[in-house]
């Protein structure tokens, strides 16, 4: 069995589908306590329902609360995404 970190994004979804074509897969979602996780989990759940098959195990979820690394006003906590022209150092997520 292969473990795949599944974020709800395209890259991890394709990886899971490719791995599931060859072997059993354990999808794992890691929650860090950030603002967008409800939307991510909804995407993960929708995707897993769409690709359901015997070789894909039920989603395992792991919580690693990272909110203490950010000030309460940080965009990742408040859910205010930065503008497209924001410098890289301002969108970096520690941890």
PDB file of C-alpha atoms in Angstrom:
ATOM      1  CA  UNK A   1       0.000   0.000   0.000  1.00  0.00           C
ATOM      2  CA  UNK A   2       1.174   3.502  -0.853  1.00  0.00           C
ATOM      3  CA  UNK A   3       0.339   6.574   1.221  1.00  0.00           C
ATOM      4  CA  UNK A   4      -0.536   9.756  -0.679  1.00  0.00           C
ATOM      5  CA  UNK A   5      -0.842  13.174   0.945  1.00  0.00           C
ATOM      6  CA  UNK A   6      -4.050  14.499  -0.583  1.00  0.00           C
ATOM      7  CA  UNK A   7      -4.581  18.262  -0.407  1.00  0.00           C
ATOM      8  CA  UNK A   8      -7.509  18.693  -2.747  1.00  0.00           C
ATOM      9  CA  UNK A   9      -5.311  20.193  -5.436  1.00  0.00           C
ATOM     10  CA  UNK A  10      -4.623  18.905  -8.915  1.00  0.00           C
ATOM     11  CA  UNK A  11      -1.128  17.520  -8.257  1.00  0.00           C
ATOM     12  CA  UNK A  12      -2.080  15.310  -5.321  1.00  0.00           C
ATOM     13  CA  UNK A  13      -5.308  14.188  -7.041  1.00  0.00           C
ATOM     14  CA  UNK A  14      -3.386  13.045 -10.128  1.00  0.00           C
ATOM     15  CA  UNK A  15      -0.805  11.306  -7.947  1.00  0.00           C
ATOM     16  CA  UNK A  16      -3.508   9.423  -6.071  1.00  0.00           C
ATOM     17  CA  UNK A  17      -5.231   8.366  -9.309  1.00  0.00           C
ATOM     18  CA  UNK A  18      -1.946   7.191 -10.853  1.00  0.00           C
ATOM     19  CA  UNK A  19      -0.949   5.247  -7.757  1.00  0.00           C
ATOM     20  CA  UNK A  20      -4.432   3.713  -7.431  1.00  0.00           C
ATOM     21  CA  UNK A  21      -4.132   2.353 -10.978  1.00  0.00           C
ATOM     22  CA  UNK A  22      -1.138   0.258  -9.882  1.00  0.00           C
ATOM     23  CA  UNK A  23      -1.612  -0.545  -6.191  1.00  0.00           C
ATOM     24  CA  UNK A  24      -3.673   0.044  -3.059  1.00  0.00           C
ATOM     25  CA  UNK A  25      -3.560   3.621  -1.806  1.00  0.00           C
ATOM     26  CA  UNK A  26      -4.092   5.264   1.563  1.00  0.00           C
ATOM     27  CA  UNK A  27      -5.061   8.925   1.053  1.00  0.00           C
ATOM     28  CA  UNK A  28      -4.036  11.183   3.941  1.00  0.00           C
ATOM     29  CA  UNK A  29      -5.210  14.746   4.568  1.00  0.00           C
ATOM     30  CA  UNK A  30      -3.137  16.916   6.932  1.00  0.00           C
ATOM     31  CA  UNK A  31      -4.985  19.740   8.642  1.00  0.00           C
ATOM     32  CA  UNK A  32      -2.855  22.628   9.881  1.00  0.00           C
ATOM     33  CA  UNK A  33      -5.704  24.853  11.122  1.00  0.00           C
ATOM     34  CA  UNK A  34      -5.573  27.334   8.242  1.00  0.00           C
ATOM     35  CA  UNK A  35      -8.478  29.280   6.750  1.00  0.00           C
ATOM     36  CA  UNK A  36      -8.948  27.375   3.485  1.00  0.00           C
ATOM     37  CA  UNK A  37      -9.152  23.879   4.917  1.00  0.00           C
ATOM     38  CA  UNK A  38     -12.947  23.555   4.780  1.00  0.00           C
ATOM     39  CA  UNK A  39     -12.820  24.171   1.026  1.00  0.00           C
ATOM     40  CA  UNK A  40      -9.864  21.789   0.648  1.00  0.00           C
ATOM     41  CA  UNK A  41     -11.653  19.030   2.542  1.00  0.00           C
ATOM     42  CA  UNK A  42     -14.773  19.520   0.427  1.00  0.00           C
ATOM     43  CA  UNK A  43     -12.634  19.104  -2.710  1.00  0.00           C
ATOM     44  CA  UNK A  44     -10.951  16.022  -1.268  1.00  0.00           C
ATOM     45  CA  UNK A  45     -14.297  14.449  -0.360  1.00  0.00           C
ATOM     46  CA  UNK A  46     -15.794  15.202  -3.789  1.00  0.00           C
ATOM     47  CA  UNK A  47     -12.742  13.794  -5.551  1.00  0.00           C
ATOM     48  CA  UNK A  48     -12.643  10.617  -3.463  1.00  0.00           C
ATOM     49  CA  UNK A  49     -16.324   9.961  -4.162  1.00  0.00           C
ATOM     50  CA  UNK A  50     -15.702  10.398  -7.881  1.00  0.00           C
ATOM     51  CA  UNK A  51     -12.749   7.973  -7.993  1.00  0.00           C
ATOM     52  CA  UNK A  52     -14.012   5.484  -5.406  1.00  0.00           C
ATOM     53  CA  UNK A  53     -12.756   1.961  -5.969  1.00  0.00           C
ATOM     54  CA  UNK A  54     -11.768  -0.997  -3.779  1.00  0.00           C
ATOM     55  CA  UNK A  55      -8.015  -0.167  -3.841  1.00  0.00           C
ATOM     56  CA  UNK A  56      -8.476   3.292  -2.360  1.00  0.00           C
ATOM     57  CA  UNK A  57      -8.728   3.195   1.433  1.00  0.00           C
ATOM     58  CA  UNK A  58     -10.963   5.619   3.343  1.00  0.00           C
ATOM     59  CA  UNK A  59      -9.374   9.016   3.927  1.00  0.00           C
ATOM     60  CA  UNK A  60      -7.141   9.285   6.986  1.00  0.00           C
ATOM     61  CA  UNK A  61      -6.968  12.757   8.512  1.00  0.00           C
ATOM     62  CA  UNK A  62      -4.145  14.044  10.674  1.00  0.00           C
ATOM     63  CA  UNK A  63      -4.299  17.339  12.562  1.00  0.00           C
ATOM     64  CA  UNK A  64      -1.087  19.284  13.139  1.00  0.00           C
ATOM     65  CA  UNK A  65      -2.204  22.692  14.382  1.00  0.00           C
ATOM     66  CA  UNK A  66       0.223  25.270  13.019  1.00  0.00           C
ATOM     67  CA  UNK A  67      -1.745  28.404  13.917  1.00  0.00           C
ATOM     68  CA  UNK A  68       0.675  29.261  16.714  1.00  0.00           C
ATOM     69  CA  UNK A  69       3.323  30.016  14.057  1.00  0.00           C
ATOM     70  CA  UNK A  70       1.290  32.906  12.652  1.00  0.00           C
ATOM     71  CA  UNK A  71      -0.038  36.140  14.104  1.00  0.00           C
ATOM     72  CA  UNK A  72      -3.850  36.189  14.313  1.00  0.00           C
ATOM     73  CA  UNK A  73      -3.953  38.773  11.533  1.00  0.00           C
ATOM     74  CA  UNK A  74      -1.983  36.599   9.076  1.00  0.00           C
ATOM     75  CA  UNK A  75      -3.760  36.082   5.756  1.00  0.00           C
ATOM     76  CA  UNK A  76      -3.645  32.277   6.169  1.00  0.00           C
ATOM     77  CA  UNK A  77      -5.544  32.559   9.465  1.00  0.00           C
ATOM     78  CA  UNK A  78      -8.014  35.248   8.428  1.00  0.00           C
ATOM     79  CA  UNK A  79      -8.616  33.806   4.973  1.00  0.00           C
ATOM     80  CA  UNK A  80      -7.669  36.917   3.013  1.00  0.00           C
ATOM     81  CA  UNK A  81      -5.557  35.697   0.097  1.00  0.00           C
ATOM     82  CA  UNK A  82      -2.730  38.011  -0.928  1.00  0.00           C
ATOM     83  CA  UNK A  83      -2.876  39.889  -4.215  1.00  0.00           C
ATOM     84  CA  UNK A  84      -1.185  38.373  -7.263  1.00  0.00           C
ATOM     85  CA  UNK A  85       1.693  40.878  -7.103  1.00  0.00           C
ATOM     86  CA  UNK A  86       2.509  40.244  -3.421  1.00  0.00           C
ATOM     87  CA  UNK A  87       6.230  39.556  -2.910  1.00  0.00           C
ATOM     88  CA  UNK A  88       7.166  35.923  -2.288  1.00  0.00           C
ATOM     89  CA  UNK A  89       8.413  36.609   1.238  1.00  0.00           C
ATOM     90  CA  UNK A  90       4.920  37.876   2.166  1.00  0.00           C
ATOM     91  CA  UNK A  91       3.159  34.694   1.018  1.00  0.00           C
ATOM     92  CA  UNK A  92       5.629  32.219   2.524  1.00  0.00           C
ATOM     93  CA  UNK A  93       4.006  29.836   5.007  1.00  0.00           C
ATOM     94  CA  UNK A  94       6.378  28.760   7.793  1.00  0.00           C
ATOM     95  CA  UNK A  95       6.277  25.182   8.970  1.00  0.00           C
TER      96      UNK A  95
END
